[in-house]
């Protein structure tokens, strides 16, 4: 498909022509499919309330273009959604099989705010007191950010720094989450023309389409944050299956 890589400032819209960019000679180039890479929080920060009238927004709202990763998908980026899946007060709204799956698979997560809550073992505790006393077992994450930005791993901080981070988390939306053990496996590394083996943390994330998972992406890192923006390395994934034996002649 003919494609143009551009910034939101390069887009134009009118009701008759739809969404378009301009080439080097100023001629309009129609745009019917937008693959949005710009993060919504960054767009709102840049344009403010005027973003509601941005050409890309108007074209999407009017149906003049199809947007891959539309604005509504931003709900899936909110880490506080995991709190809804792990808090007994809200998890009960799910069908029983889904509630059981969430309880078994989603790490304990809470939005950072004053008040009581159920801790991982089911006891009712004051959330902030619990978070202060369990630093080495918890991680703080901004509710709406990407690339590992602002993530604070309690086991890598001092008590003083952890308390400071909790104070910041009360000022802007953050979640506190239970630490999840990450698989650590040996990986070959080529550096300086020499091959060596290093133990790296590994994260594998499936591509889900409904109930199907036709593929996945895997990343490895020697640090705690397994995120490409934070220095992790994507690695290829191969499916290994027994060789099919041909029948004897």
Short mmCIF file of C-alpha atoms in Angstrom, two decimals:
data_model
loop_
_atom_site.label_atom_id
_atom_site.label_comp_id
_atom_site.label_asym_id
_atom_site.label_seq_id
_atom_site.Cartn_x
_atom_site.Cartn_y
_atom_site.Cartn_z
CA UNK A 1 0.00 0.00 0.00
CA UNK A 2 1.27 3.54 -0.71
CA UNK A 3 2.38 4.83 2.68
CA UNK A 4 3.59 8.09 4.19
CA UNK A 5 5.31 8.46 7.56
CA UNK A 6 4.39 11.82 9.06
CA UNK A 7 3.66 13.73 12.24
CA UNK A 8 0.14 14.77 13.28
CA UNK A 9 1.06 18.32 12.22
CA UNK A 10 1.35 17.11 8.60
CA UNK A 11 -2.31 16.04 8.45
CA UNK A 12 -5.18 18.11 7.06
CA UNK A 13 -8.93 17.49 6.94
CA UNK A 14 -12.01 18.91 5.36
CA UNK A 15 -15.45 17.38 5.01
CA UNK A 16 -15.32 17.15 1.24
CA UNK A 17 -11.78 15.86 0.77
CA UNK A 18 -11.37 13.86 3.96
CA UNK A 19 -8.00 13.34 5.63
CA UNK A 20 -4.89 14.08 3.59
CA UNK A 21 -1.24 15.11 3.60
CA UNK A 22 0.59 17.16 0.99
CA UNK A 23 3.54 16.06 -1.14
CA UNK A 24 6.64 18.17 -1.83
CA UNK A 25 4.76 20.06 -4.55
CA UNK A 26 1.82 20.85 -2.26
CA UNK A 27 -0.55 18.38 -3.90
CA UNK A 28 -2.93 16.54 -1.54
CA UNK A 29 -2.38 12.85 -0.82
CA UNK A 30 -5.50 11.16 0.61
CA UNK A 31 -5.13 9.16 3.83
CA UNK A 32 -7.70 6.44 4.49
CA UNK A 33 -5.88 4.31 7.09
CA UNK A 34 -3.95 5.78 10.02
CA UNK A 35 -1.59 3.56 12.02
CA UNK A 36 -1.28 5.71 15.14
CA UNK A 37 2.05 5.47 16.92
CA UNK A 38 1.75 8.75 18.84
CA UNK A 39 0.70 8.03 22.43
CA UNK A 40 -2.59 9.67 23.39
CA UNK A 41 -1.17 11.20 26.57
CA UNK A 42 1.58 12.87 24.52
CA UNK A 43 -0.94 14.17 21.98
CA UNK A 44 -3.12 15.65 24.74
CA UNK A 45 -0.04 17.19 26.37
CA UNK A 46 1.05 18.77 23.08
CA UNK A 47 -2.29 20.04 21.79
CA UNK A 48 -4.41 20.38 24.94
CA UNK A 49 -8.19 20.87 24.51
CA UNK A 50 -7.61 21.85 20.86
CA UNK A 51 -6.85 18.20 20.10
CA UNK A 52 -10.61 17.59 19.91
CA UNK A 53 -10.55 19.64 16.69
CA UNK A 54 -7.31 18.19 15.31
CA UNK A 55 -7.60 16.92 11.70
CA UNK A 56 -6.80 13.36 12.77
CA UNK A 57 -9.46 13.46 15.49
CA UNK A 58 -12.10 14.96 13.22
CA UNK A 59 -11.39 12.45 10.45
CA UNK A 60 -11.60 9.50 12.84
CA UNK A 61 -14.78 10.77 14.54
CA UNK A 62 -16.50 11.35 11.18
CA UNK A 63 -15.53 7.93 9.78
CA UNK A 64 -13.33 9.44 7.08
CA UNK A 65 -10.44 7.16 8.04
CA UNK A 66 -9.80 3.87 9.76
CA UNK A 67 -7.44 4.18 12.71
CA UNK A 68 -5.31 1.24 13.80
CA UNK A 69 -4.83 1.69 17.56
CA UNK A 70 -7.77 4.13 17.87
CA UNK A 71 -8.20 6.47 20.82
CA UNK A 72 -10.59 4.06 22.52
CA UNK A 73 -7.77 1.51 22.78
CA UNK A 74 -6.17 3.80 25.36
CA UNK A 75 -8.37 2.14 27.97
CA UNK A 76 -6.26 -0.99 27.59
CA UNK A 77 -3.13 1.03 28.46
CA UNK A 78 -4.45 2.06 31.88
CA UNK A 79 -2.69 -0.11 34.44
CA UNK A 80 -5.48 0.59 36.93
CA UNK A 81 -7.60 -1.82 34.86
CA UNK A 82 -5.55 -4.58 36.47
CA UNK A 83 -6.72 -3.32 39.87
CA UNK A 84 -10.30 -3.95 38.80
CA UNK A 85 -9.35 -7.53 37.92
CA UNK A 86 -7.60 -8.27 41.23
CA UNK A 87 -9.74 -6.44 43.78
CA UNK A 88 -12.43 -8.78 45.19
CA UNK A 89 -14.86 -5.84 45.31
CA UNK A 90 -14.76 -5.46 41.51
CA UNK A 91 -13.59 -8.87 40.30
CA UNK A 92 -16.93 -10.30 41.42
CA UNK A 93 -18.55 -8.39 38.53
CA UNK A 94 -16.89 -10.79 36.08
CA UNK A 95 -18.36 -14.15 35.09
CA UNK A 96 -17.10 -16.82 37.49
CA UNK A 97 -14.60 -18.48 35.07
CA UNK A 98 -13.08 -15.10 34.14
CA UNK A 99 -12.88 -14.00 37.78
CA UNK A 100 -11.06 -17.23 38.64
CA UNK A 101 -8.63 -16.74 35.75
CA UNK A 102 -7.94 -13.14 36.78
CA UNK A 103 -7.30 -14.21 40.36
CA UNK A 104 -4.85 -16.87 39.22
CA UNK A 105 -2.98 -14.98 36.49
CA UNK A 106 -3.04 -11.21 37.12
CA UNK A 107 -0.60 -9.90 39.75
CA UNK A 108 -2.10 -8.10 42.75
CA UNK A 109 -2.54 -4.44 41.71
CA UNK A 110 -4.01 -1.38 43.45
CA UNK A 111 -4.39 2.27 42.54
CA UNK A 112 -2.23 4.23 44.98
CA UNK A 113 -4.54 6.21 47.27
CA UNK A 114 -5.38 6.41 50.99
CA UNK A 115 -7.73 3.78 52.38
CA UNK A 116 -8.01 0.11 53.19
CA UNK A 117 -7.84 -2.80 50.79
CA UNK A 118 -7.34 -6.56 50.65
CA UNK A 119 -3.65 -7.47 50.51
CA UNK A 120 -2.41 -10.50 48.49
CA UNK A 121 -3.12 -12.95 51.34
CA UNK A 122 -6.67 -11.64 51.75
CA UNK A 123 -6.22 -9.60 54.93
CA UNK A 124 -7.67 -6.09 55.06
CA UNK A 125 -4.86 -3.56 55.49
CA UNK A 126 -4.19 0.13 55.09
CA UNK A 127 -2.86 0.35 51.54
CA UNK A 128 -0.17 2.98 52.17
CA UNK A 129 1.09 1.31 55.34
CA UNK A 130 1.22 -2.01 53.52
CA UNK A 131 3.09 -0.49 50.57
CA UNK A 132 5.65 1.19 52.86
CA UNK A 133 6.40 -2.03 54.70
CA UNK A 134 6.60 -4.34 51.66
CA UNK A 135 9.05 -2.37 49.51
CA UNK A 136 11.09 -5.38 48.34
CA UNK A 137 7.98 -7.18 47.09
CA UNK A 138 6.33 -4.29 45.23
CA UNK A 139 6.74 -2.07 42.16
CA UNK A 140 5.26 1.38 41.42
CA UNK A 141 4.09 2.20 37.91
CA UNK A 142 2.47 5.31 36.40
CA UNK A 143 -1.10 4.55 35.45
CA UNK A 144 -0.71 5.94 31.95
CA UNK A 145 2.83 5.82 30.58
CA UNK A 146 4.94 3.63 28.32
CA UNK A 147 8.46 2.40 27.74
CA UNK A 148 9.13 1.74 31.42
CA UNK A 149 9.00 5.47 32.18
CA UNK A 150 8.58 6.24 35.87
CA UNK A 151 8.62 2.60 37.01
CA UNK A 152 10.16 2.19 40.49
CA UNK A 153 11.20 -1.31 41.57
CA UNK A 154 11.08 -1.42 45.35
CA UNK A 155 13.85 -4.03 45.62
CA UNK A 156 16.25 -1.61 43.90
CA UNK A 157 15.54 1.41 46.12
CA UNK A 158 16.15 2.52 49.70
CA UNK A 159 13.35 2.96 52.20
CA UNK A 160 13.70 6.74 51.94
CA UNK A 161 13.52 6.74 48.13
CA UNK A 162 10.58 4.33 48.19
CA UNK A 163 8.63 6.59 50.56
CA UNK A 164 9.40 9.56 48.32
CA UNK A 165 8.16 7.62 45.29
CA UNK A 166 4.94 6.72 47.14
CA UNK A 167 4.43 10.41 47.87
CA UNK A 168 4.74 11.22 44.18
CA UNK A 169 2.34 8.38 43.37
CA UNK A 170 -0.32 10.10 45.47
CA UNK A 171 0.01 13.28 43.40
CA UNK A 172 -0.37 11.67 39.95
CA UNK A 173 -2.19 8.38 39.21
CA UNK A 174 0.03 5.36 39.90
CA UNK A 175 -0.52 1.72 40.69
CA UNK A 176 1.37 -0.44 43.15
CA UNK A 177 1.82 -4.01 42.00
CA UNK A 178 3.09 -7.26 43.42
CA UNK A 179 6.52 -8.31 42.16
CA UNK A 180 6.31 -11.19 39.69
CA UNK A 181 9.26 -13.58 39.34
CA UNK A 182 10.74 -13.29 35.84
CA UNK A 183 12.26 -16.35 34.12
CA UNK A 184 16.06 -15.99 33.95
CA UNK A 185 17.73 -18.06 31.24
CA UNK A 186 21.13 -18.15 29.46
CA UNK A 187 21.38 -16.25 26.18
CA UNK A 188 24.33 -15.91 23.76
CA UNK A 189 25.62 -12.35 23.37
CA UNK A 190 27.97 -11.16 20.62
CA UNK A 191 30.04 -8.17 21.76
CA UNK A 192 33.41 -6.94 20.55
CA UNK A 193 33.68 -9.84 18.13
CA UNK A 194 33.44 -12.40 20.95
CA UNK A 195 30.56 -14.65 21.88
CA UNK A 196 29.66 -15.11 25.52
CA UNK A 197 26.65 -16.39 27.43
CA UNK A 198 24.78 -14.15 29.87
CA UNK A 199 21.81 -14.86 32.09
CA UNK A 200 18.94 -12.59 31.12
CA UNK A 201 15.37 -12.03 32.20
CA UNK A 202 12.87 -13.14 29.56
CA UNK A 203 9.40 -11.83 28.77
CA UNK A 204 7.15 -13.43 26.16
CA UNK A 205 3.90 -11.74 25.16
CA UNK A 206 1.36 -13.40 22.86
CA UNK A 207 -0.55 -11.63 20.12
CA UNK A 208 -4.19 -12.24 21.02
CA UNK A 209 -7.04 -12.08 18.53
CA UNK A 210 -10.10 -13.17 20.47
CA UNK A 211 -9.16 -16.61 21.80
CA UNK A 212 -6.41 -17.20 19.22
CA UNK A 213 -2.69 -16.57 19.75
CA UNK A 214 -1.08 -16.93 16.31
CA UNK A 215 2.27 -15.53 17.42
CA UNK A 216 4.22 -13.73 20.10
CA UNK A 217 7.06 -11.31 20.79
CA UNK A 218 9.86 -12.10 23.21
CA UNK A 219 12.32 -9.70 24.85
CA UNK A 220 15.35 -10.27 27.08
CA UNK A 221 17.21 -7.95 29.42
CA UNK A 222 19.90 -8.13 32.09
CA UNK A 223 17.97 -5.45 34.04
CA UNK A 224 14.67 -5.56 35.92
CA UNK A 225 12.73 -3.65 33.24
CA UNK A 226 12.20 -5.90 30.24
CA UNK A 227 11.21 -3.16 27.87
CA UNK A 228 12.85 -2.25 24.57
CA UNK A 229 12.76 1.46 25.41
CA UNK A 230 14.59 0.65 28.65
CA UNK A 231 17.32 -1.33 26.87
CA UNK A 232 15.79 -4.79 26.45
CA UNK A 233 16.50 -6.71 23.25
CA UNK A 234 13.79 -8.35 21.11
CA UNK A 235 14.68 -11.90 20.14
CA UNK A 236 13.18 -14.23 17.52
CA UNK A 237 10.81 -16.99 18.60
CA UNK A 238 10.74 -20.38 16.91
CA UNK A 239 8.22 -23.14 17.31
CA UNK A 240 10.03 -26.44 17.83
CA UNK A 241 8.13 -29.59 16.90
CA UNK A 242 9.17 -33.22 16.39
CA UNK A 243 10.37 -33.98 12.89
CA UNK A 244 7.75 -35.87 10.88
CA UNK A 245 9.03 -39.26 9.86
CA UNK A 246 8.47 -40.22 6.24
CA UNK A 247 7.10 -43.74 5.73
CA UNK A 248 9.69 -46.28 4.66
CA UNK A 249 9.78 -47.10 0.92
#
